[in-house]
């Protein structure tokens, strides 16, 4: 059948250490547990959208190694189309070495490996699939020019684009803004791209207007446990959507759960008001922070209240 959500982006293996606190430079400390999970911002968003029920495809690259084989199987287990998932010799599957402290905060070092080899021609090869999709989703964990090329292609076919500019990096091509229908950074990314502090809700409101003026049609800035702020070209008054409070075990991948949920709702519930789309996506992200791990913590359909699907 037709793929509704196409994700162009990264696949990582997450190597996660849980510890009371972060080590200082030069210091060795004891963590209390370790786990290996599937991650990478692109893959996470694809898995979240697929678990919610979107027919989803992943365009990406893994290495010809154990992690790459396992990642491929993981996509299959999550019903994700991998017609355009490449496996490359001579490089390693992307990795993320993650430390999670007692409060559920994380610090991450990623090594791109095969993700860096995803090219514009890999994206062009998927043109027929992209052309028929409802939404195309990109991030910044592959070469930015590849994300830009994918959004250009989607635009040519009137396919909606969702751009999650994570992780933040300097020197984004200027056409990035005009190519995205939905621009969805977190506070840190918004701060970097807007060049203004984004700490409080009021800052996010200001930054959201900055991005709107750059040409994005809808801007959604996520604020962690404070929810999100959004603004649209049709209604230039920023709106704050709060998030219900929750116990926090591990916030790793919560932003990706949010972006994946956004993609699902926009593709599969096109009549839903944007405020509702955001409220529901916050709920999905909230469910993910209650459990350890990245994709491991994303809910499956049966665990999600029916009201989020009405
Ligand atoms: O956003 C969370 C993701 O960032 C992790 O899964 C890790 O792979 C890093 O890419
Ligand atoms: Na989690």
PDB file of C-alpha atoms and ligand atoms in Angstrom:
ATOM      1  CA  UNK A   1       0.000   0.000   0.000  1.00  0.00           C
ATOM      2  CA  UNK A   2       0.889   3.673  -0.029  1.00  0.00           C
ATOM      3  CA  UNK A   3       3.343   4.866   2.604  1.00  0.00           C
ATOM      4  CA  UNK A   4       1.848   7.738   4.627  1.00  0.00           C
ATOM      5  CA  UNK A   5       4.886   8.849   6.641  1.00  0.00           C
ATOM      6  CA  UNK A   6       8.352   8.888   5.061  1.00  0.00           C
ATOM      7  CA  UNK A   7      11.267   9.553   7.402  1.00  0.00           C
ATOM      8  CA  UNK A   8      14.668  10.517   5.988  1.00  0.00           C
ATOM      9  CA  UNK A   9      17.263  10.287   8.723  1.00  0.00           C
ATOM     10  CA  UNK A  10      19.576   8.488  11.084  1.00  0.00           C
ATOM     11  CA  UNK A  11      19.703   5.021  12.612  1.00  0.00           C
ATOM     12  CA  UNK A  12      21.830   4.528  15.723  1.00  0.00           C
ATOM     13  CA  UNK A  13      22.433   1.849  18.261  1.00  0.00           C
ATOM     14  CA  UNK A  14      22.041   3.404  21.697  1.00  0.00           C
ATOM     15  CA  UNK A  15      24.504   2.221  24.360  1.00  0.00           C
ATOM     16  CA  UNK A  16      22.961   3.503  27.542  1.00  0.00           C
ATOM     17  CA  UNK A  17      24.552   3.719  30.985  1.00  0.00           C
ATOM     18  CA  UNK A  18      22.416   4.625  33.988  1.00  0.00           C
ATOM     19  CA  UNK A  19      24.218   6.369  36.826  1.00  0.00           C
ATOM     20  CA  UNK A  20      23.486   8.541  39.876  1.00  0.00           C
ATOM     21  CA  UNK A  21      25.229  11.563  38.366  1.00  0.00           C
ATOM     22  CA  UNK A  22      27.362  12.529  35.367  1.00  0.00           C
ATOM     23  CA  UNK A  23      31.132  11.965  35.719  1.00  0.00           C
ATOM     24  CA  UNK A  24      33.429  15.001  35.745  1.00  0.00           C
ATOM     25  CA  UNK A  25      36.270  15.201  33.179  1.00  0.00           C
ATOM     26  CA  UNK A  26      38.997  12.763  34.239  1.00  0.00           C
ATOM     27  CA  UNK A  27      36.755  11.058  36.747  1.00  0.00           C
ATOM     28  CA  UNK A  28      35.681   7.392  36.833  1.00  0.00           C
ATOM     29  CA  UNK A  29      32.435   6.526  38.558  1.00  0.00           C
ATOM     30  CA  UNK A  30      30.264   3.417  38.873  1.00  0.00           C
ATOM     31  CA  UNK A  31      27.004   3.304  36.979  1.00  0.00           C
ATOM     32  CA  UNK A  32      24.282   0.912  38.084  1.00  0.00           C
ATOM     33  CA  UNK A  33      22.992  -0.514  34.814  1.00  0.00           C
ATOM     34  CA  UNK A  34      23.562  -0.733  31.083  1.00  0.00           C
ATOM     35  CA  UNK A  35      21.353  -1.472  28.121  1.00  0.00           C
ATOM     36  CA  UNK A  36      21.545  -1.541  24.339  1.00  0.00           C
ATOM     37  CA  UNK A  37      18.595  -0.201  22.404  1.00  0.00           C
ATOM     38  CA  UNK A  38      17.550   1.022  18.990  1.00  0.00           C
ATOM     39  CA  UNK A  39      17.881   4.761  18.484  1.00  0.00           C
ATOM     40  CA  UNK A  40      18.826   7.534  16.109  1.00  0.00           C
ATOM     41  CA  UNK A  41      16.498  10.472  15.691  1.00  0.00           C
ATOM     42  CA  UNK A  42      15.189   9.396  12.292  1.00  0.00           C
ATOM     43  CA  UNK A  43      14.595   5.785  13.299  1.00  0.00           C
ATOM     44  CA  UNK A  44      12.983   6.841  16.577  1.00  0.00           C
ATOM     45  CA  UNK A  45      10.512   9.111  14.816  1.00  0.00           C
ATOM     46  CA  UNK A  46       9.679   6.408  12.275  1.00  0.00           C
ATOM     47  CA  UNK A  47       9.084   3.812  14.999  1.00  0.00           C
ATOM     48  CA  UNK A  48       6.875   6.162  17.004  1.00  0.00           C
ATOM     49  CA  UNK A  49       4.731   7.022  13.963  1.00  0.00           C
ATOM     50  CA  UNK A  50       4.478   3.354  12.962  1.00  0.00           C
ATOM     51  CA  UNK A  51       3.468   2.203  16.459  1.00  0.00           C
ATOM     52  CA  UNK A  52       0.682   4.774  16.473  1.00  0.00           C
ATOM     53  CA  UNK A  53      -0.593   3.270  13.255  1.00  0.00           C
ATOM     54  CA  UNK A  54       0.878   5.222  10.335  1.00  0.00           C
ATOM     55  CA  UNK A  55       2.116   3.238   7.372  1.00  0.00           C
ATOM     56  CA  UNK A  56       5.755   4.345   7.590  1.00  0.00           C
ATOM     57  CA  UNK A  57       9.006   4.068   5.612  1.00  0.00           C
ATOM     58  CA  UNK A  58      12.574   4.744   6.681  1.00  0.00           C
ATOM     59  CA  UNK A  59      15.155   6.143   4.271  1.00  0.00           C
ATOM     60  CA  UNK A  60      18.580   5.735   5.854  1.00  0.00           C
ATOM     61  CA  UNK A  61      21.893   3.887   6.008  1.00  0.00           C
ATOM     62  CA  UNK A  62      23.337   1.312   8.358  1.00  0.00           C
ATOM     63  CA  UNK A  63      26.698  -0.463   8.373  1.00  0.00           C
ATOM     64  CA  UNK A  64      27.188  -4.096   7.388  1.00  0.00           C
ATOM     65  CA  UNK A  65      27.652  -5.198  10.990  1.00  0.00           C
ATOM     66  CA  UNK A  66      25.707  -6.706  13.901  1.00  0.00           C
ATOM     67  CA  UNK A  67      24.115  -3.397  14.810  1.00  0.00           C
ATOM     68  CA  UNK A  68      23.076  -2.847  11.190  1.00  0.00           C
ATOM     69  CA  UNK A  69      21.497  -6.299  10.938  1.00  0.00           C
ATOM     70  CA  UNK A  70      19.648  -5.853  14.214  1.00  0.00           C
ATOM     71  CA  UNK A  71      18.452  -2.387  13.184  1.00  0.00           C
ATOM     72  CA  UNK A  72      17.082  -3.802   9.945  1.00  0.00           C
ATOM     73  CA  UNK A  73      15.180  -6.488  11.849  1.00  0.00           C
ATOM     74  CA  UNK A  74      13.875  -3.902  14.273  1.00  0.00           C
ATOM     75  CA  UNK A  75      12.322  -1.917  11.421  1.00  0.00           C
ATOM     76  CA  UNK A  76      10.688  -5.085  10.125  1.00  0.00           C
ATOM     77  CA  UNK A  77       9.369  -5.910  13.600  1.00  0.00           C
ATOM     78  CA  UNK A  78       7.796  -2.460  13.705  1.00  0.00           C
ATOM     79  CA  UNK A  79       6.186  -2.856  10.270  1.00  0.00           C
ATOM     80  CA  UNK A  80       8.371  -0.187   8.702  1.00  0.00           C
ATOM     81  CA  UNK A  81       9.078  -0.206   4.979  1.00  0.00           C
ATOM     82  CA  UNK A  82      12.851  -0.544   4.378  1.00  0.00           C
ATOM     83  CA  UNK A  83      12.943  -0.519   0.578  1.00  0.00           C
ATOM     84  CA  UNK A  84      15.255   2.488   0.897  1.00  0.00           C
ATOM     85  CA  UNK A  85      17.338   1.441   3.884  1.00  0.00           C
ATOM     86  CA  UNK A  86      20.879   0.918   2.622  1.00  0.00           C
ATOM     87  CA  UNK A  87      23.598  -1.245   4.150  1.00  0.00           C
ATOM     88  CA  UNK A  88      27.166  -0.091   3.501  1.00  0.00           C
ATOM     89  CA  UNK A  89      30.412  -2.017   3.779  1.00  0.00           C
ATOM     90  CA  UNK A  90      33.470  -0.355   5.276  1.00  0.00           C
ATOM     91  CA  UNK A  91      31.669   1.774   7.838  1.00  0.00           C
ATOM     92  CA  UNK A  92      29.922   1.177  11.135  1.00  0.00           C
ATOM     93  CA  UNK A  93      26.286   1.601  12.048  1.00  0.00           C
ATOM     94  CA  UNK A  94      25.762   4.897  13.875  1.00  0.00           C
ATOM     95  CA  UNK A  95      26.189   4.739  17.635  1.00  0.00           C
ATOM     96  CA  UNK A  96      25.086   6.893  20.531  1.00  0.00           C
ATOM     97  CA  UNK A  97      26.866   6.492  23.852  1.00  0.00           C
ATOM     98  CA  UNK A  98      24.341   7.816  26.341  1.00  0.00           C
ATOM     99  CA  UNK A  99      24.589   8.551  30.050  1.00  0.00           C
ATOM    100  CA  UNK A 100      21.350   8.962  31.996  1.00  0.00           C
ATOM    101  CA  UNK A 101      21.472  10.389  35.531  1.00  0.00           C
ATOM    102  CA  UNK A 102      19.128   9.914  38.478  1.00  0.00           C
ATOM    103  CA  UNK A 103      16.839  12.739  37.407  1.00  0.00           C
ATOM    104  CA  UNK A 104      16.318  11.202  33.950  1.00  0.00           C
ATOM    105  CA  UNK A 105      18.456  13.777  32.115  1.00  0.00           C
ATOM    106  CA  UNK A 106      20.946  12.551  29.529  1.00  0.00           C
ATOM    107  CA  UNK A 107      24.192  13.421  27.813  1.00  0.00           C
ATOM    108  CA  UNK A 108      24.997  11.835  24.462  1.00  0.00           C
ATOM    109  CA  UNK A 109      28.000  11.353  22.174  1.00  0.00           C
ATOM    110  CA  UNK A 110      27.042  10.176  18.704  1.00  0.00           C
ATOM    111  CA  UNK A 111      29.274   8.709  16.016  1.00  0.00           C
ATOM    112  CA  UNK A 112      27.523   9.051  12.674  1.00  0.00           C
ATOM    113  CA  UNK A 113      29.182   6.169  10.812  1.00  0.00           C
ATOM    114  CA  UNK A 114      26.905   4.994   7.999  1.00  0.00           C
ATOM    115  CA  UNK A 115      24.461   7.865   8.579  1.00  0.00           C
ATOM    116  CA  UNK A 116      26.991  10.229   6.976  1.00  0.00           C
ATOM    117  CA  UNK A 117      26.856   8.197   3.771  1.00  0.00           C
ATOM    118  CA  UNK A 118      23.182   8.806   3.143  1.00  0.00           C
ATOM    119  CA  UNK A 119      23.211  10.897  -0.025  1.00  0.00           C
ATOM    120  CA  UNK A 120      20.960  13.079  -2.148  1.00  0.00           C
ATOM    121  CA  UNK A 121      20.842  10.310  -4.745  1.00  0.00           C
ATOM    122  CA  UNK A 122      19.511   7.886  -2.118  1.00  0.00           C
ATOM    123  CA  UNK A 123      16.709  10.365  -1.593  1.00  0.00           C
ATOM    124  CA  UNK A 124      16.036  10.799  -5.334  1.00  0.00           C
ATOM    125  CA  UNK A 125      15.823   7.030  -5.669  1.00  0.00           C
ATOM    126  CA  UNK A 126      12.846   7.172  -3.301  1.00  0.00           C
ATOM    127  CA  UNK A 127      11.032   9.896  -5.257  1.00  0.00           C
ATOM    128  CA  UNK A 128       8.034   7.718  -6.234  1.00  0.00           C
ATOM    129  CA  UNK A 129       7.497   6.818  -2.585  1.00  0.00           C
ATOM    130  CA  UNK A 130       7.935  10.382  -1.332  1.00  0.00           C
ATOM    131  CA  UNK A 131       5.621  11.715  -4.042  1.00  0.00           C
ATOM    132  CA  UNK A 132       2.712   9.610  -2.748  1.00  0.00           C
ATOM    133  CA  UNK A 133       3.311  10.170   0.975  1.00  0.00           C
ATOM    134  CA  UNK A 134       1.240  12.372   3.270  1.00  0.00           C
ATOM    135  CA  UNK A 135       4.223  13.775   5.139  1.00  0.00           C
ATOM    136  CA  UNK A 136       8.009  13.763   4.896  1.00  0.00           C
ATOM    137  CA  UNK A 137      10.006  14.017   8.115  1.00  0.00           C
ATOM    138  CA  UNK A 138      13.684  15.092   8.445  1.00  0.00           C
ATOM    139  CA  UNK A 139      16.187  15.948  11.160  1.00  0.00           C
ATOM    140  CA  UNK A 140      19.848  16.995  11.249  1.00  0.00           C
ATOM    141  CA  UNK A 141      21.558  13.718  12.139  1.00  0.00           C
ATOM    142  CA  UNK A 142      22.346  13.084   8.468  1.00  0.00           C
ATOM    143  CA  UNK A 143      24.070  15.626   6.189  1.00  0.00           C
ATOM    144  CA  UNK A 144      21.881  18.759   6.180  1.00  0.00           C
ATOM    145  CA  UNK A 145      21.997  18.911   2.361  1.00  0.00           C
ATOM    146  CA  UNK A 146      20.301  15.512   2.279  1.00  0.00           C
ATOM    147  CA  UNK A 147      17.458  16.708   4.497  1.00  0.00           C
ATOM    148  CA  UNK A 148      17.121  19.818   2.343  1.00  0.00           C
ATOM    149  CA  UNK A 149      17.029  17.750  -0.860  1.00  0.00           C
ATOM    150  CA  UNK A 150      14.334  15.528   0.620  1.00  0.00           C
ATOM    151  CA  UNK A 151      12.180  18.502   1.592  1.00  0.00           C
ATOM    152  CA  UNK A 152      12.630  20.023  -1.892  1.00  0.00           C
ATOM    153  CA  UNK A 153      11.465  16.800  -3.460  1.00  0.00           C
ATOM    154  CA  UNK A 154       8.460  16.591  -1.157  1.00  0.00           C
ATOM    155  CA  UNK A 155       7.546  20.199  -1.983  1.00  0.00           C
ATOM    156  CA  UNK A 156       7.669  19.453  -5.714  1.00  0.00           C
ATOM    157  CA  UNK A 157       4.978  16.859  -5.104  1.00  0.00           C
ATOM    158  CA  UNK A 158       2.931  18.943  -2.664  1.00  0.00           C
ATOM    159  CA  UNK A 159       3.792  16.622   0.190  1.00  0.00           C
ATOM    160  CA  UNK A 160       3.791  18.180   3.654  1.00  0.00           C
ATOM    161  CA  UNK A 161       7.223  18.553   5.295  1.00  0.00           C
ATOM    162  CA  UNK A 162       8.107  18.313   8.985  1.00  0.00           C
ATOM    163  CA  UNK A 163      11.583  19.440   9.964  1.00  0.00           C
ATOM    164  CA  UNK A 164      12.969  18.672  13.414  1.00  0.00           C
ATOM    165  CA  UNK A 165      16.341  20.526  13.381  1.00  0.00           C
ATOM    166  CA  UNK A 166      18.071  18.194  15.826  1.00  0.00           C
ATOM    167  CA  UNK A 167      20.769  18.058  16.907  1.00  0.00           C
ATOM    168  CA  UNK A 168      21.347  21.789  16.433  1.00  0.00           C
ATOM    169  CA  UNK A 169      24.225  22.748  14.164  1.00  0.00           C
ATOM    170  CA  UNK A 170      25.395  26.068  12.807  1.00  0.00           C
ATOM    171  CA  UNK A 171      25.031  27.197   9.191  1.00  0.00           C
ATOM    172  CA  UNK A 172      21.754  25.793   8.091  1.00  0.00           C
ATOM    173  CA  UNK A 173      21.118  26.503   4.385  1.00  0.00           C
ATOM    174  CA  UNK A 174      18.762  29.523   4.190  1.00  0.00           C
ATOM    175  CA  UNK A 175      16.146  27.658   2.132  1.00  0.00           C
ATOM    176  CA  UNK A 176      15.597  25.272   5.047  1.00  0.00           C
ATOM    177  CA  UNK A 177      13.015  27.662   6.478  1.00  0.00           C
ATOM    178  CA  UNK A 178      10.908  28.107   3.395  1.00  0.00           C
ATOM    179  CA  UNK A 179      10.962  24.374   2.688  1.00  0.00           C
ATOM    180  CA  UNK A 180       9.302  23.300   5.885  1.00  0.00           C
ATOM    181  CA  UNK A 181       5.603  23.323   6.534  1.00  0.00           C
ATOM    182  CA  UNK A 182       6.213  22.411  10.153  1.00  0.00           C
ATOM    183  CA  UNK A 183       9.394  23.523  11.929  1.00  0.00           C
ATOM    184  CA  UNK A 184       9.787  21.803  15.285  1.00  0.00           C
ATOM    185  CA  UNK A 185      12.878  22.593  17.389  1.00  0.00           C
ATOM    186  CA  UNK A 186      13.319  22.178  21.155  1.00  0.00           C
ATOM    187  CA  UNK A 187      14.413  25.095  23.387  1.00  0.00           C
ATOM    188  CA  UNK A 188      18.144  24.601  22.764  1.00  0.00           C
ATOM    189  CA  UNK A 189      17.718  24.323  19.011  1.00  0.00           C
ATOM    190  CA  UNK A 190      15.371  27.301  18.885  1.00  0.00           C
ATOM    191  CA  UNK A 191      17.912  29.307  20.874  1.00  0.00           C
ATOM    192  CA  UNK A 192      20.708  28.446  18.498  1.00  0.00           C
ATOM    193  CA  UNK A 193      18.813  29.016  15.245  1.00  0.00           C
ATOM    194  CA  UNK A 194      17.049  32.178  16.399  1.00  0.00           C
ATOM    195  CA  UNK A 195      20.147  33.549  18.143  1.00  0.00           C
ATOM    196  CA  UNK A 196      18.137  34.542  21.211  1.00  0.00           C
ATOM    197  CA  UNK A 197      17.749  32.932  24.630  1.00  0.00           C
ATOM    198  CA  UNK A 198      14.857  30.488  24.817  1.00  0.00           C
ATOM    199  CA  UNK A 199      14.320  29.537  28.451  1.00  0.00           C
ATOM    200  CA  UNK A 200      10.816  30.615  29.427  1.00  0.00           C
ATOM    201  CA  UNK A 201       7.559  30.233  27.541  1.00  0.00           C
ATOM    202  CA  UNK A 202       7.656  33.949  26.643  1.00  0.00           C
ATOM    203  CA  UNK A 203      11.057  33.504  24.959  1.00  0.00           C
ATOM    204  CA  UNK A 204       9.677  30.593  22.945  1.00  0.00           C
ATOM    205  CA  UNK A 205       6.768  32.738  21.811  1.00  0.00           C
ATOM    206  CA  UNK A 206       9.193  35.368  20.564  1.00  0.00           C
ATOM    207  CA  UNK A 207      11.403  32.796  18.832  1.00  0.00           C
ATOM    208  CA  UNK A 208       8.394  31.134  17.211  1.00  0.00           C
ATOM    209  CA  UNK A 209       7.544  34.415  15.472  1.00  0.00           C
ATOM    210  CA  UNK A 210      11.155  34.746  14.335  1.00  0.00           C
ATOM    211  CA  UNK A 211      10.920  31.367  12.572  1.00  0.00           C
ATOM    212  CA  UNK A 212       7.529  32.201  11.144  1.00  0.00           C
ATOM    213  CA  UNK A 213       9.033  35.313   9.564  1.00  0.00           C
ATOM    214  CA  UNK A 214      11.774  33.129   8.043  1.00  0.00           C
ATOM    215  CA  UNK A 215       9.076  31.338   6.045  1.00  0.00           C
ATOM    216  CA  UNK A 216       7.947  28.300   8.033  1.00  0.00           C
ATOM    217  CA  UNK A 217       4.187  27.741   7.878  1.00  0.00           C
ATOM    218  CA  UNK A 218       3.779  26.261  11.359  1.00  0.00           C
ATOM    219  CA  UNK A 219       6.335  26.602  14.153  1.00  0.00           C
ATOM    220  CA  UNK A 220       6.208  24.319  17.191  1.00  0.00           C
ATOM    221  CA  UNK A 221       8.843  24.830  19.898  1.00  0.00           C
ATOM    222  CA  UNK A 222       8.938  22.041  22.459  1.00  0.00           C
ATOM    223  CA  UNK A 223       9.636  22.999  26.078  1.00  0.00           C
ATOM    224  CA  UNK A 224      10.181  19.648  27.784  1.00  0.00           C
ATOM    225  CA  UNK A 225       7.822  19.194  30.736  1.00  0.00           C
ATOM    226  CA  UNK A 226       6.345  22.637  30.013  1.00  0.00           C
ATOM    227  CA  UNK A 227       4.738  21.366  26.801  1.00  0.00           C
ATOM    228  CA  UNK A 228       5.074  23.383  23.594  1.00  0.00           C
ATOM    229  CA  UNK A 229       4.413  26.748  22.005  1.00  0.00           C
ATOM    230  CA  UNK A 230       3.058  27.004  18.481  1.00  0.00           C
ATOM    231  CA  UNK A 231       2.203  29.652  15.952  1.00  0.00           C
ATOM    232  CA  UNK A 232       0.920  29.497  12.357  1.00  0.00           C
ATOM    233  CA  UNK A 233       0.949  31.824   9.334  1.00  0.00           C
ATOM    234  CA  UNK A 234      -2.858  32.035   9.658  1.00  0.00           C
ATOM    235  CA  UNK A 235      -2.772  32.982  13.328  1.00  0.00           C
ATOM    236  CA  UNK A 236       0.291  34.890  14.430  1.00  0.00           C
ATOM    237  CA  UNK A 237      -0.622  34.829  18.126  1.00  0.00           C
ATOM    238  CA  UNK A 238       1.594  32.210  19.831  1.00  0.00           C
ATOM    239  CA  UNK A 239      -0.316  29.563  21.773  1.00  0.00           C
ATOM    240  CA  UNK A 240       1.071  27.585  24.710  1.00  0.00           C
ATOM    241  CA  UNK A 241       0.021  23.934  25.031  1.00  0.00           C
ATOM    242  CA  UNK A 242       0.900  22.693  28.547  1.00  0.00           C
ATOM    243  CA  UNK A 243       1.874  19.103  29.248  1.00  0.00           C
ATOM    244  CA  UNK A 244       0.488  17.070  32.147  1.00  0.00           C
ATOM    245  CA  UNK A 245       3.042  16.435  34.915  1.00  0.00           C
ATOM    246  CA  UNK A 246       4.536  12.990  35.100  1.00  0.00           C
ATOM    247  CA  UNK A 247       7.203  10.929  36.806  1.00  0.00           C
ATOM    248  CA  UNK A 248      10.418  11.056  34.800  1.00  0.00           C
ATOM    249  CA  UNK A 249      12.593   7.981  34.385  1.00  0.00           C
ATOM    250  CA  UNK A 250      14.429   8.679  31.125  1.00  0.00           C
ATOM    251  CA  UNK A 251      13.835  11.579  28.747  1.00  0.00           C
ATOM    252  CA  UNK A 252      16.059  10.168  25.974  1.00  0.00           C
ATOM    253  CA  UNK A 253      14.146  10.209  22.706  1.00  0.00           C
ATOM    254  CA  UNK A 254      11.150  12.103  24.089  1.00  0.00           C
ATOM    255  CA  UNK A 255      11.570  14.802  21.447  1.00  0.00           C
ATOM    256  CA  UNK A 256      11.574  12.106  18.777  1.00  0.00           C
ATOM    257  CA  UNK A 257       8.426  10.541  20.209  1.00  0.00           C
ATOM    258  CA  UNK A 258       6.826  13.976  19.953  1.00  0.00           C
ATOM    259  CA  UNK A 259       7.964  14.496  16.341  1.00  0.00           C
ATOM    260  CA  UNK A 260       6.915  10.981  15.330  1.00  0.00           C
ATOM    261  CA  UNK A 261       3.508  11.510  16.905  1.00  0.00           C
ATOM    262  CA  UNK A 262       3.130  14.851  15.120  1.00  0.00           C
ATOM    263  CA  UNK A 263       3.834  13.089  11.832  1.00  0.00           C
ATOM    264  CA  UNK A 264       1.274  10.393  12.621  1.00  0.00           C
ATOM    265  CA  UNK A 265      -1.481  12.839  13.549  1.00  0.00           C
ATOM    266  CA  UNK A 266      -0.821  15.138  10.605  1.00  0.00           C
ATOM    267  CA  UNK A 267      -0.781  12.236   8.151  1.00  0.00           C
ATOM    268  CA  UNK A 268      -3.574  10.109   9.580  1.00  0.00           C
ATOM    269  CA  UNK A 269      -5.880  12.653  11.280  1.00  0.00           C
ATOM    270  CA  UNK A 270      -5.768  15.520   8.773  1.00  0.00           C
ATOM    271  CA  UNK A 271      -8.915  17.152  10.171  1.00  0.00           C
ATOM    272  CA  UNK A 272      -7.534  17.516  13.689  1.00  0.00           C
ATOM    273  CA  UNK A 273      -6.859  21.093  14.864  1.00  0.00           C
ATOM    274  CA  UNK A 274      -3.175  21.860  15.350  1.00  0.00           C
ATOM    275  CA  UNK A 275      -3.641  22.509  19.081  1.00  0.00           C
ATOM    276  CA  UNK A 276      -5.099  19.002  19.452  1.00  0.00           C
ATOM    277  CA  UNK A 277      -2.322  17.484  17.357  1.00  0.00           C
ATOM    278  CA  UNK A 278       0.211  19.048  19.730  1.00  0.00           C
ATOM    279  CA  UNK A 279      -1.665  18.134  22.911  1.00  0.00           C
ATOM    280  CA  UNK A 280      -1.883  14.510  21.839  1.00  0.00           C
ATOM    281  CA  UNK A 281       1.753  14.409  20.738  1.00  0.00           C
ATOM    282  CA  UNK A 282       2.745  15.746  24.176  1.00  0.00           C
ATOM    283  CA  UNK A 283       0.814  12.852  25.711  1.00  0.00           C
ATOM    284  CA  UNK A 284       2.746  10.324  23.611  1.00  0.00           C
ATOM    285  CA  UNK A 285       6.075  11.951  24.559  1.00  0.00           C
ATOM    286  CA  UNK A 286       4.960  11.993  28.196  1.00  0.00           C
ATOM    287  CA  UNK A 287       4.338   8.251  28.084  1.00  0.00           C
ATOM    288  CA  UNK A 288       7.870   7.735  26.742  1.00  0.00           C
ATOM    289  CA  UNK A 289       9.649   9.531  29.612  1.00  0.00           C
ATOM    290  CA  UNK A 290       8.041   7.197  32.148  1.00  0.00           C
ATOM    291  CA  UNK A 291      10.159   4.277  30.952  1.00  0.00           C
ATOM    292  CA  UNK A 292      13.859   3.773  30.381  1.00  0.00           C
ATOM    293  CA  UNK A 293      15.322   3.531  26.919  1.00  0.00           C
ATOM    294  CA  UNK A 294      14.588   5.284  23.666  1.00  0.00           C
ATOM    295  CA  UNK A 295      12.388   3.275  21.272  1.00  0.00           C
ATOM    296  CA  UNK A 296      11.905   0.756  24.078  1.00  0.00           C
ATOM    297  CA  UNK A 297       9.877   3.361  25.909  1.00  0.00           C
ATOM    298  CA  UNK A 298       7.541   4.274  23.031  1.00  0.00           C
ATOM    299  CA  UNK A 299       3.990   3.091  23.586  1.00  0.00           C
ATOM    300  CA  UNK A 300       2.249   0.645  21.281  1.00  0.00           C
ATOM    301  CA  UNK A 301      -1.364   1.139  20.224  1.00  0.00           C
ATOM    302  CA  UNK A 302      -2.876  -1.064  22.973  1.00  0.00           C
ATOM    303  CA  UNK A 303      -1.155   0.977  25.720  1.00  0.00           C
ATOM    304  CA  UNK A 304      -2.538   4.284  24.506  1.00  0.00           C
ATOM    305  CA  UNK A 305      -5.918   5.646  25.674  1.00  0.00           C
ATOM    306  CA  UNK A 306      -8.585   5.549  22.953  1.00  0.00           C
ATOM    307  CA  UNK A 307      -9.293   9.255  23.323  1.00  0.00           C
ATOM    308  CA  UNK A 308      -5.977   9.943  21.580  1.00  0.00           C
ATOM    309  CA  UNK A 309      -7.305   8.252  18.437  1.00  0.00           C
ATOM    310  CA  UNK A 310     -10.781   9.772  18.174  1.00  0.00           C
TER     311      UNK A 310
HETATM  312  O1  LIG B   1      17.019  11.860  20.247  1.00  0.00           O
HETATM  313  C1  LIG B   1      17.500  10.720  20.871  1.00  0.00           C
HETATM  314  C2  LIG B   1      18.480  10.032  20.002  1.00  0.00           C
HETATM  315  O2  LIG B   1      19.591  10.866  19.834  1.00  0.00           O
HETATM  316  C3  LIG B   1      19.027   8.747  20.561  1.00  0.00           C
HETATM  317  O3  LIG B   1      18.273   7.626  20.188  1.00  0.00           O
HETATM  318  C4  LIG B   1      20.441   8.702  20.051  1.00  0.00           C
HETATM  319  O4  LIG B   1      20.646   7.719  19.079  1.00  0.00           O
HETATM  320  C5  LIG B   1      20.707  10.095  19.498  1.00  0.00           C
HETATM  321  O5  LIG B   1      20.770  10.093  18.154  1.00  0.00           O
HETATM  322 NA1  LIG B   2      12.239   7.085  27.613  1.00  0.00          NA
END
